[in-house]
Short mmCIF file of C-alpha atoms in Angstrom, two decimals:
data_model
loop_
_atom_site.label_atom_id
_atom_site.label_comp_id
_atom_site.label_asym_id
_atom_site.label_seq_id
_atom_site.Cartn_x
_atom_site.Cartn_y
_atom_site.Cartn_z
CA MET A 1 98.61 78.63 110.48
CA MET A 2 95.73 80.91 111.51
CA ASN A 3 92.21 79.62 111.87
CA GLU A 4 89.97 82.26 110.33
CA ALA A 5 87.10 81.36 112.67
CA GLU A 6 89.22 82.19 115.70
CA LEU A 7 90.62 85.48 114.40
CA LYS A 8 89.41 88.98 115.28
CA TYR A 9 88.92 91.54 112.52
CA SER A 10 89.21 95.34 112.31
CA LYS A 11 87.17 97.76 110.19
CA ASP A 12 90.41 98.54 108.34
CA HIS A 13 90.61 94.90 107.18
CA GLU A 14 93.38 93.68 109.48
CA TRP A 15 93.09 90.30 111.14
CA VAL A 16 94.34 89.67 114.69
CA GLY A 17 95.33 86.22 115.94
CA VAL A 18 95.40 86.34 119.75
CA ASP A 19 97.61 84.06 121.84
CA GLY A 20 97.63 85.18 125.48
CA ASP A 21 98.72 88.81 125.48
CA ALA A 22 100.49 88.41 122.12
CA ALA A 23 98.84 88.90 118.75
CA TYR A 24 99.78 88.27 115.15
CA VAL A 25 98.46 90.88 112.72
CA GLY A 26 97.96 90.57 108.98
CA ILE A 27 95.55 91.81 106.32
CA THR A 28 92.44 89.93 105.29
CA ASN A 29 91.64 88.14 102.08
CA TYR A 30 89.19 90.94 101.26
CA ALA A 31 91.98 93.51 101.69
CA GLN A 32 94.47 91.65 99.48
CA ILE A 33 91.86 91.30 96.72
CA GLN A 34 91.16 95.04 96.90
CA LEU A 35 94.87 95.87 96.71
CA GLY A 36 95.82 93.46 93.93
CA ASP A 37 99.38 92.25 93.33
CA ILE A 38 101.36 93.14 96.46
CA VAL A 39 104.96 94.07 95.67
CA TYR A 40 106.30 95.68 98.84
CA VAL A 41 105.76 95.59 102.58
CA GLU A 42 107.31 98.33 104.67
CA LEU A 43 107.91 96.70 108.05
CA PRO A 44 108.13 98.71 111.28
CA GLU A 45 111.01 98.57 113.73
CA VAL A 46 110.76 95.96 116.42
CA GLY A 47 110.27 97.52 119.85
CA ILE A 48 108.19 100.55 118.91
CA GLU A 49 104.97 101.13 120.80
CA ILE A 50 101.96 102.29 118.82
CA ASP A 51 98.40 103.20 119.79
CA LYS A 52 95.32 101.60 118.33
CA ASP A 53 94.32 103.07 114.91
CA GLU A 54 97.74 104.67 114.38
CA VAL A 55 99.78 103.77 111.28
CA VAL A 56 102.26 100.97 112.00
CA CYS A 57 103.47 100.06 108.52
CA ALA A 58 102.45 99.99 104.85
CA VAL A 59 101.60 97.43 102.22
CA GLU A 60 102.00 98.41 98.57
CA SER A 61 100.50 96.83 95.50
CA VAL A 62 101.40 97.67 91.92
CA LYS A 63 98.61 100.23 91.89
CA THR A 64 98.56 101.73 95.37
CA ALA A 65 100.02 102.10 98.87
CA ALA A 66 97.90 101.19 101.89
CA ASP A 67 98.64 102.09 105.50
CA ILE A 68 98.30 99.30 108.04
CA LEU A 69 96.74 100.58 111.27
CA MET A 70 97.31 99.03 114.69
CA PRO A 71 94.14 97.06 115.47
CA VAL A 72 95.07 97.14 119.19
CA SER A 73 97.55 99.28 121.14
CA GLY A 74 100.85 97.67 122.01
CA VAL A 75 104.53 97.08 121.34
CA VAL A 76 105.73 95.54 118.06
CA THR A 77 107.67 92.45 119.22
CA ASP A 78 108.44 90.85 115.85
CA VAL A 79 108.07 91.43 112.10
CA ASN A 80 107.73 88.89 109.30
CA LYS A 81 111.02 89.39 107.44
CA GLU A 82 110.02 86.79 104.83
CA LEU A 83 107.69 89.44 103.38
CA GLU A 84 110.67 91.59 102.39
CA ASP A 85 111.54 89.15 99.61
CA THR A 86 108.16 87.49 99.06
CA PRO A 87 105.49 90.16 99.61
CA GLU A 88 103.21 88.20 97.26
CA MET A 89 102.66 85.71 100.13
CA ILE A 90 99.98 88.14 101.29
CA ASN A 91 98.10 87.51 98.03
CA THR A 92 98.54 83.76 98.00
CA SER A 93 97.93 83.05 101.70
CA PRO A 94 96.75 86.16 103.55
CA TYR A 95 96.02 84.28 106.80
CA GLU A 96 99.49 82.75 106.95
CA ALA A 97 101.38 85.88 105.97
CA TRP A 98 101.34 87.68 109.32
CA ILE A 99 103.04 91.07 109.14
CA ILE A 100 103.73 92.01 112.76
CA GLN A 101 103.54 90.46 116.21
CA VAL A 102 102.27 92.74 118.97
CA LYS A 103 102.30 92.58 122.76
CA ILE A 104 98.79 93.80 123.61
CA ARG A 105 98.65 96.66 126.10
CA ASP A 106 94.96 96.51 126.96
CA MET A 107 93.09 93.23 126.40
CA ALA A 108 89.76 95.10 126.60
CA GLU A 109 90.48 96.67 123.21
CA LEU A 110 89.94 93.26 121.62
CA ASP A 111 86.23 93.60 122.40
CA GLY A 112 85.99 96.36 119.82
CA LEU A 113 87.02 93.98 117.01
CA MET A 114 84.68 91.80 114.95
CA ASN A 115 84.40 88.02 114.80
CA GLU A 116 84.41 86.11 111.52
CA SER A 117 80.69 86.36 110.75
CA GLU A 118 80.46 90.00 111.81
CA TYR A 119 83.40 90.76 109.54
CA ALA A 120 81.83 88.88 106.62
CA ASP A 121 78.70 91.06 107.00
CA PHE A 122 80.88 94.16 107.22
CA CYS A 123 82.66 93.30 103.95
CA GLU A 124 79.37 92.69 102.20
CA LYS A 125 78.27 96.23 103.08
CA GLU A 126 81.59 97.65 101.83
CA ASP A 127 80.98 96.29 98.31
CA MET B 1 79.49 108.01 85.63
CA LYS B 2 80.22 107.34 81.96
CA LYS B 3 80.39 103.79 80.63
CA THR B 4 82.05 102.54 77.46
CA PRO B 5 80.15 100.21 75.10
CA LEU B 6 82.17 97.36 76.64
CA TYR B 7 81.11 98.00 80.25
CA LYS B 8 78.87 94.92 80.42
CA THR B 9 81.58 92.79 78.77
CA HIS B 10 84.13 93.79 81.41
CA VAL B 11 81.77 92.97 84.27
CA GLU B 12 80.95 89.59 82.72
CA LEU B 13 84.67 88.86 82.32
CA GLY B 14 85.11 89.52 86.05
CA ALA B 15 86.98 92.82 85.83
CA LYS B 16 87.46 95.03 88.84
CA MET B 17 85.89 98.33 87.79
CA ILE B 18 87.05 101.72 89.03
CA ASP B 19 86.22 105.38 88.50
CA PHE B 20 88.82 106.71 86.07
CA GLY B 21 88.24 110.42 85.47
CA GLY B 22 84.48 109.94 85.44
CA TRP B 23 84.56 106.70 83.44
CA MET B 24 83.80 103.24 84.81
CA MET B 25 86.84 101.35 83.54
CA PRO B 26 88.45 97.96 84.25
CA VAL B 27 91.61 98.39 86.34
CA GLN B 28 92.35 94.65 86.14
CA TYR B 29 90.75 91.30 85.32
CA THR B 30 93.00 88.70 86.98
CA GLY B 31 96.00 90.73 88.11
CA ILE B 32 98.09 93.64 86.86
CA ILE B 33 101.38 91.70 86.73
CA GLU B 34 99.84 88.75 84.87
CA GLU B 35 98.21 91.09 82.34
CA HIS B 36 101.42 93.11 81.97
CA ASN B 37 103.39 89.94 81.24
CA ALA B 38 100.81 88.77 78.69
CA VAL B 39 101.43 91.92 76.64
CA ARG B 40 105.22 91.59 76.87
CA ASN B 41 105.18 87.86 75.99
CA THR B 42 102.19 87.32 73.67
CA ALA B 43 99.27 89.78 73.59
CA GLY B 44 96.72 91.74 75.55
CA ILE B 45 93.50 93.49 74.59
CA PHE B 46 92.42 96.79 76.13
CA ASP B 47 89.20 98.77 76.01
CA VAL B 48 90.28 102.36 75.42
CA SER B 49 86.89 103.61 74.25
CA HIS B 50 87.08 106.42 76.79
CA MET B 51 89.67 108.12 74.57
CA GLY B 52 88.33 110.98 72.44
CA GLU B 53 88.09 111.41 68.66
CA ILE B 54 88.08 114.97 67.35
CA PHE B 55 87.85 115.45 63.59
CA ILE B 56 89.02 118.52 61.69
CA GLU B 57 87.63 118.81 58.17
CA GLY B 58 87.85 121.40 55.42
CA PRO B 59 90.34 122.62 52.82
CA GLU B 60 92.84 123.69 55.50
CA ALA B 61 92.40 120.77 57.93
CA LEU B 62 96.01 119.56 57.88
CA ALA B 63 97.38 123.11 57.93
CA PHE B 64 95.24 123.93 60.97
CA ALA B 65 96.36 120.76 62.78
CA ASP B 66 99.95 121.75 62.02
CA TYR B 67 99.26 125.14 63.64
CA LEU B 68 97.88 123.42 66.76
CA VAL B 69 100.70 120.98 67.52
CA THR B 70 104.43 121.14 68.17
CA ASN B 71 105.47 118.33 65.81
CA ASP B 72 105.97 119.03 62.10
CA LEU B 73 103.09 117.72 59.97
CA SER B 74 104.56 118.86 56.64
CA GLY B 75 105.52 115.31 55.63
CA MET B 76 102.12 113.84 56.42
CA THR B 77 100.20 112.01 53.73
CA ARG B 78 97.02 109.94 53.73
CA GLY B 79 97.38 106.90 55.97
CA LYS B 80 100.08 108.24 58.27
CA VAL B 81 99.85 108.75 62.02
CA ILE B 82 102.05 111.08 64.04
CA TYR B 83 102.40 111.71 67.78
CA SER B 84 102.55 115.27 69.07
CA PRO B 85 102.13 117.44 72.13
CA MET B 86 99.60 120.29 71.72
CA CYS B 87 100.62 123.40 73.63
CA TYR B 88 99.41 126.74 74.95
CA GLU B 89 101.16 129.96 73.97
CA ASN B 90 103.30 129.69 77.12
CA GLY B 91 104.58 126.22 76.18
CA GLY B 92 102.45 124.40 78.76
CA CYS B 93 100.67 121.36 77.45
CA VAL B 94 96.98 121.21 76.47
CA ASP B 95 97.25 117.49 75.71
CA ASP B 96 99.31 114.96 73.81
CA VAL B 97 97.58 113.46 70.81
CA LEU B 98 97.83 111.11 67.85
CA ILE B 99 97.08 112.78 64.52
CA TYR B 100 95.63 110.61 61.76
CA CYS B 101 96.00 112.15 58.31
CA PHE B 102 93.24 111.41 55.77
CA GLY B 103 94.68 113.98 53.35
CA LEU B 104 94.94 117.75 53.30
CA ASN B 105 91.25 118.14 54.06
CA LYS B 106 90.65 115.76 56.95
CA VAL B 107 92.49 114.76 60.13
CA LEU B 108 91.53 112.86 63.26
CA LEU B 109 92.98 113.78 66.61
CA ALA B 110 92.90 110.91 69.12
CA VAL B 111 92.94 112.64 72.50
CA ASN B 112 93.07 111.72 76.17
CA ALA B 113 89.73 110.90 77.81
CA SER B 114 90.07 113.47 80.57
CA ASN B 115 90.85 116.22 78.06
CA ILE B 116 88.12 115.73 75.44
CA GLU B 117 86.00 118.80 76.30
CA LYS B 118 89.03 120.98 77.02
CA ASP B 119 90.70 120.00 73.72
CA TYR B 120 87.53 120.49 71.71
CA ALA B 121 87.05 123.97 73.18
CA TRP B 122 90.74 124.85 72.65
CA ILE B 123 90.77 123.66 69.06
CA SER B 124 87.48 125.41 68.25
CA GLU B 125 88.51 128.76 69.74
CA ASN B 126 91.82 128.78 67.85
CA ARG B 127 90.24 128.15 64.48
CA GLY B 128 90.65 131.82 63.52
CA SER B 129 90.46 132.24 59.78
CA PHE B 130 91.33 128.61 58.96
CA ASP B 131 88.74 127.18 56.57
CA VAL B 132 87.85 124.15 58.71
CA SER B 133 85.11 122.65 60.83
CA VAL B 134 85.85 120.89 64.11
CA MET B 135 83.74 117.97 65.37
CA ASN B 136 83.93 116.03 68.60
CA LEU B 137 82.80 112.54 67.54
CA SER B 138 84.06 110.75 70.68
CA ASP B 139 80.67 109.18 71.42
CA ASP B 140 80.50 107.69 67.91
CA TYR B 141 83.62 105.57 68.35
CA ALA B 142 84.70 102.66 70.48
CA GLN B 143 88.44 102.04 70.63
CA ILE B 144 90.19 98.74 71.26
CA ALA B 145 93.97 98.28 71.59
CA ILE B 146 95.61 94.93 70.82
CA GLN B 147 99.20 94.98 72.00
CA GLY B 148 102.07 92.53 72.16
CA PRO B 149 104.23 90.42 69.83
CA ALA B 150 101.37 88.05 68.89
CA SER B 151 98.94 90.90 68.06
CA GLN B 152 99.43 90.81 64.31
CA ASP B 153 99.01 87.06 64.09
CA ILE B 154 95.82 87.09 66.16
CA LEU B 155 94.27 90.01 64.24
CA GLN B 156 95.21 88.44 60.91
CA GLY B 157 93.28 85.36 62.03
CA ILE B 158 90.20 87.57 62.50
CA ALA B 159 90.71 89.50 59.26
CA GLY B 160 91.32 86.40 57.12
CA LYS B 161 91.66 87.23 53.43
CA TRP B 162 89.99 90.65 53.81
CA ALA B 163 93.02 92.52 55.09
CA SER B 164 96.77 92.11 55.16
CA LEU B 165 98.12 93.50 58.42
CA SER B 166 101.72 92.97 57.38
CA ASP B 167 101.13 95.79 54.87
CA LEU B 168 100.43 98.21 57.71
CA GLY B 169 103.63 99.94 58.79
CA PHE B 170 104.59 101.48 62.11
CA PHE B 171 102.47 104.59 62.75
CA ALA B 172 100.38 103.92 59.65
CA PHE B 173 96.60 103.39 59.49
CA ALA B 174 94.00 102.06 57.11
CA ASP B 175 90.32 102.98 57.11
CA GLY B 176 87.42 100.81 56.04
CA VAL B 177 89.32 97.62 56.83
CA LEU B 178 87.11 94.55 57.27
CA LEU B 179 87.78 93.00 60.67
CA GLY B 180 85.37 90.32 61.80
CA GLY B 181 82.95 91.38 59.08
CA ARG B 182 82.82 95.02 60.19
CA GLU B 183 84.53 98.09 58.77
CA VAL B 184 87.05 99.56 61.17
CA LEU B 185 89.93 102.02 61.20
CA ILE B 186 93.12 100.31 62.32
CA SER B 187 96.56 101.72 63.07
CA ARG B 188 99.88 100.16 64.07
CA THR B 189 100.19 102.27 67.21
CA GLY B 190 99.97 101.80 70.95
CA TYR B 191 100.94 102.76 74.45
CA THR B 192 102.80 99.73 75.78
CA GLY B 193 106.24 99.70 74.13
CA GLU B 194 105.31 96.57 72.14
CA ASP B 195 104.21 96.05 68.57
CA GLY B 196 100.45 96.39 68.38
CA PHE B 197 97.35 97.94 66.94
CA GLU B 198 94.58 100.34 67.84
CA VAL B 199 91.17 99.79 66.30
CA TYR B 200 88.47 102.47 66.01
CA LEU B 201 84.98 101.21 65.39
CA ARG B 202 81.31 101.89 65.92
CA PRO B 203 80.25 101.32 69.54
CA GLU B 204 77.65 98.69 68.62
CA PHE B 205 80.35 96.44 67.09
CA ALA B 206 82.73 96.68 70.02
CA GLU B 207 81.60 93.72 72.08
CA GLN B 208 81.55 91.32 69.13
CA LEU B 209 85.08 92.28 68.09
CA PHE B 210 86.48 92.32 71.63
CA LEU B 211 85.16 88.82 72.36
CA GLY B 212 86.05 87.64 68.85
CA ILE B 213 89.68 88.65 69.34
CA LEU B 214 89.81 86.95 72.74
CA ALA B 215 88.38 83.75 71.19
CA GLU B 216 90.80 83.90 68.25
CA GLY B 217 93.84 84.47 70.47
CA LYS B 218 92.84 81.85 73.06
CA GLU B 219 95.66 81.38 75.58
CA ARG B 220 97.88 83.84 73.70
CA ILE B 221 95.79 86.87 74.65
CA LYS B 222 94.40 88.28 77.89
CA PRO B 223 91.97 91.09 78.56
CA CYS B 224 93.98 93.83 80.25
CA GLY B 225 92.91 96.72 82.44
CA LEU B 226 94.17 100.23 82.97
CA GLY B 227 96.55 99.01 85.69
CA ALA B 228 98.65 97.03 83.22
CA ARG B 229 98.31 99.80 80.62
CA ASP B 230 99.97 102.14 83.13
CA THR B 231 102.83 99.79 84.12
CA LEU B 232 103.49 99.00 80.44
CA ARG B 233 103.64 102.63 79.35
CA PHE B 234 105.65 103.52 82.46
CA GLU B 235 108.39 100.90 81.85
CA SER B 236 108.69 102.23 78.30
CA CYS B 237 108.78 105.82 79.69
CA LEU B 238 105.86 106.92 77.52
CA PRO B 239 104.48 110.12 79.08
CA LEU B 240 101.07 110.22 80.74
CA TYR B 241 99.20 113.50 80.54
CA GLY B 242 98.61 114.73 84.08
CA ASN B 243 101.85 113.10 85.25
CA GLU B 244 104.78 113.81 82.89
CA LEU B 245 102.91 116.44 80.86
CA SER B 246 100.52 119.13 82.09
CA THR B 247 99.62 122.79 81.76
CA GLU B 248 102.69 123.37 83.98
CA ILE B 249 105.06 120.90 82.27
CA SER B 250 106.21 121.69 78.74
CA PRO B 251 107.05 118.92 76.27
CA LEU B 252 110.71 119.97 76.42
CA GLN B 253 110.74 119.50 80.18
CA ALA B 254 109.15 116.10 79.56
CA GLY B 255 112.07 115.21 77.28
CA LEU B 256 109.91 115.14 74.16
CA ASP B 257 112.37 117.32 72.20
CA TYR B 258 112.04 115.01 69.19
CA PHE B 259 108.35 115.93 68.92
CA VAL B 260 108.91 119.70 69.19
CA ARG B 261 110.08 120.95 65.82
CA PHE B 262 111.11 124.42 64.77
CA PRO B 263 110.87 124.38 60.99
CA ASP B 264 109.84 127.47 59.05
CA ARG B 265 106.24 127.55 60.28
CA GLU B 266 104.11 129.06 62.99
CA TYR B 267 102.30 127.10 65.66
CA ILE B 268 100.82 127.83 69.05
CA GLY B 269 103.53 127.80 71.70
CA ARG B 270 106.42 128.00 69.27
CA GLU B 271 107.89 131.22 70.63
CA ALA B 272 107.91 130.03 74.26
CA LEU B 273 109.24 126.59 73.34
CA GLN B 274 111.97 127.97 71.11
CA ARG B 275 113.07 130.27 73.91
CA GLU B 276 113.05 127.38 76.40
CA SER B 277 114.98 125.20 73.95
CA LYS B 278 117.59 127.91 73.44
CA GLU B 279 118.00 128.77 77.11
CA GLY B 280 117.82 125.18 78.26
CA THR B 281 115.05 123.67 80.36
CA ARG B 282 115.07 124.61 84.03
CA ARG B 283 113.81 121.16 85.03
CA ARG B 284 113.58 117.84 83.27
CA ILE B 285 111.68 114.55 83.57
CA THR B 286 114.37 112.17 84.79
CA GLY B 287 114.32 108.42 85.31
CA PHE B 288 115.45 106.89 88.58
CA GLU B 289 115.83 103.50 90.21
CA MET B 290 115.16 102.88 93.89
CA ILE B 291 118.25 101.78 95.80
CA ASP B 292 116.56 101.37 99.19
CA ARG B 293 113.39 99.36 99.50
CA GLY B 294 110.24 101.32 98.75
CA ILE B 295 108.07 102.50 95.91
CA ALA B 296 108.02 106.11 94.76
CA ARG B 297 104.55 107.39 93.93
CA HIS B 298 103.18 110.36 92.00
CA GLY B 299 103.63 113.57 94.00
CA TYR B 300 106.36 112.42 96.39
CA ASP B 301 109.16 114.97 96.94
CA VAL B 302 112.65 114.45 95.50
CA PHE B 303 115.81 115.66 97.28
CA ASP B 304 119.48 115.93 96.39
CA SER B 305 122.09 114.14 98.50
CA GLY B 306 122.33 117.22 100.71
CA GLY B 307 118.62 117.16 101.50
CA LYS B 308 117.59 120.10 99.28
CA GLN B 309 114.27 119.60 97.52
CA ILE B 310 114.85 119.46 93.76
CA GLY B 311 111.49 118.33 92.39
CA PHE B 312 108.78 115.71 92.63
CA VAL B 313 107.88 112.26 91.38
CA THR B 314 105.56 112.24 88.35
CA SER B 315 105.14 108.44 88.10
CA GLY B 316 106.55 105.56 90.09
CA SER B 317 105.89 101.86 90.25
CA PHE B 318 107.19 98.37 90.58
CA CYS B 319 108.21 97.35 87.04
CA PRO B 320 107.02 93.80 86.38
CA THR B 321 109.34 93.14 83.41
CA LEU B 322 112.43 94.50 85.17
CA SER B 323 111.47 93.38 88.69
CA LYS B 324 112.67 96.76 89.92
CA ASN B 325 111.12 99.80 91.55
CA MET B 326 111.55 102.70 89.15
CA GLY B 327 110.31 106.24 88.89
CA LEU B 328 110.08 109.36 86.75
CA ALA B 329 110.56 112.72 88.42
CA LEU B 330 110.47 116.34 87.34
CA ILE B 331 113.70 117.67 88.84
CA GLU B 332 116.13 120.54 88.33
CA SER B 333 118.05 119.95 85.11
CA GLU B 334 121.48 119.82 86.75
CA TYR B 335 120.43 116.53 88.38
CA SER B 336 119.03 114.96 85.22
CA SER B 337 122.10 113.08 84.00
CA LYS B 338 122.67 109.40 84.84
CA GLY B 339 124.18 108.12 88.07
CA ILE B 340 123.29 110.95 90.47
CA ASP B 341 122.28 109.99 94.02
CA ILE B 342 118.90 111.40 94.97
CA GLY B 343 116.42 110.86 97.78
CA ILE B 344 112.68 110.21 97.57
CA GLY B 345 110.46 111.31 100.43
CA ILE B 346 108.40 108.20 101.12
CA ARG B 347 106.05 108.66 104.08
CA ASP B 348 108.20 109.90 106.97
CA ARG B 349 111.70 109.27 105.59
CA ILE B 350 114.03 109.95 102.70
CA THR B 351 114.74 106.83 100.68
CA LYS B 352 117.80 106.42 98.45
CA ALA B 353 117.52 106.31 94.65
CA VAL B 354 119.81 106.96 91.69
CA THR B 355 119.08 108.62 88.35
CA VAL B 356 119.13 106.34 85.28
CA GLY B 357 118.59 106.64 81.53
CA LYS B 358 115.25 106.28 79.75
CA PRO B 359 113.44 104.21 78.71
CA PHE B 360 113.67 101.53 81.41
CA TYR B 361 112.39 98.95 78.92
CA LYS B 362 113.58 99.15 75.33
CA LYS B 363 110.59 99.44 73.03
CA LYS B 364 109.97 96.50 70.71
CA TYR B 365 108.19 98.35 67.91
CA LYS B 366 108.10 96.71 64.49
CA LYS B 367 109.42 99.16 61.97
CA ARG B 368 108.80 98.57 58.26
CA GLU B 369 111.72 96.23 57.55
CA GLU B 370 110.84 93.89 60.45
CA ILE B 371 107.16 93.38 59.62
CA LYS B 372 106.64 90.04 57.98
#
C-alpha cells in the first residue's frame, strides 16, 4: 500500500504517508524488529487533536510497551481497527499496517521529517 | 559488561543481545512466541551461564544449608535437588535457590545471576560456628538448560550409551555424566513448566555442547532467549526474584507456603515467617486475567472495583500458550481469591481484570512413574 520511497520518517521510528493534508502513520520496519512480536495496539479515539511529539497511542510486544508519538500535529481522523485482532500485521507488513490517519494541522511540520535515505542513515547510527 | 562463554555463539546464531543485569544475554533469536512454542511443543535450549554456583563444603555443609533456607533439607541425600527461598531474619527474601546435595559434606547452591555477590556475602557472614567453607565458583561453570517434551530424547541422542537419562528422576541430578564426550553435572530441573534438564559444565566445553545439542535436535529444538524464558516461567507462575520475591516480599506472600517448612529446626527467618503464617499474610501474589484489552506490566497499580489502590503488578504479559493477557500482582489478601473484579492502571486509565487461580498453565513435569 505505502511506497517506502515516498514516505516521511520520524526520529521515533514512525512513518508518515502524506496524501494532501491527510497522513497515514505507522511504525517502521526497524521499529518492529526492535520491538519483536507485537501482541497489542492501543488505538486512540477518533477526533482527538494531538500536538507533534505527544503520545497518541501505544504498541506492545511480548517484551515491552512503546509509546507512539505524533510525527505531525493534527486531528486523528481514523484508526486501523484491524490491528485490534491482528496486531502481528505490524511485524509481517509494517508499511501496510497503518495505525492512525491524521488531518495535518501545519504542512510545514513535514519538513522536519526525514526521507527514506536520511532515515536509513539515522537507523545505522542507532545500532 | 559481562559475557557468558556462549556470547560469540549467540551473536553467530543471530540473537538480539541485551543488557540483563550487567550481562550481555540473548533476549531472542527469531521471536519470543516462536521460541516459547518450541519449548511447549518439542524443545528449546537456553544459555543460563549467568546464573551463579556457590558451593558449601565441610562436615556441616548440609546442616548449614538447612539453616540458611526455609525449606526442610532433612530428607536430602546425595543426588537430590530441592528448591527453596533463602530469607533474612525479617522474612524478606535474599534469593530463591536450587540446592544440590552431594552428601552431608557438600552442597551446591544455584543462585540468581543478579544476586551472586549478595548471596555469597550473606552466606559467608552467617557461617557462625558451622564447620564449613563457602566458595563462589560461578566463573568456573557454564550452565545450559534444555527444556520441553523432546529434551530427554535429544539429550539421550548426545549421551549415547554413556548415560541413561530415563534413570534421572524429577529434581534429581548426576555428576560426572558423559555428555558429548565431556563430564557434566545434569539435573532434571528447569524454569519453564515443562520436563527438561539443566547442565552444568566447564565454560570451555559450552559452545561444543550447545551446538551439538542443536545439531542433534535438528528441527525439534530451537535456541531460546531470556524473553521466552520469562513468558514460559510466567505462564507456569514460577516466581522471578525481583518481581514476585524480593527483600520486601516474603515467600509466604509469594504463595510459596509449600517451600516454607516449620519442622523442629532453626533457620534464618523462621520466627518472622512462623508469625506471618500464623497471623495470615497481609498481601498475597494473586493471578489475574485481563478482561479489557491491554497488557499489565511490572509496577502498574492495582485497584479494587471501588477505585481503592490494593497493590501492584509484579509480572504481566501476553501468554503465548493461552493466547491471553495475564498478570501476577501483590495485592491485599482479602482480594486474593478467584473471581474478584479488579482494575489495572495502564497508562492514563483503569482497565478491567479479574482474579484467577494459579498456575495459568499446568506444569508438565515428568515425575518418576512417567519417565520412560
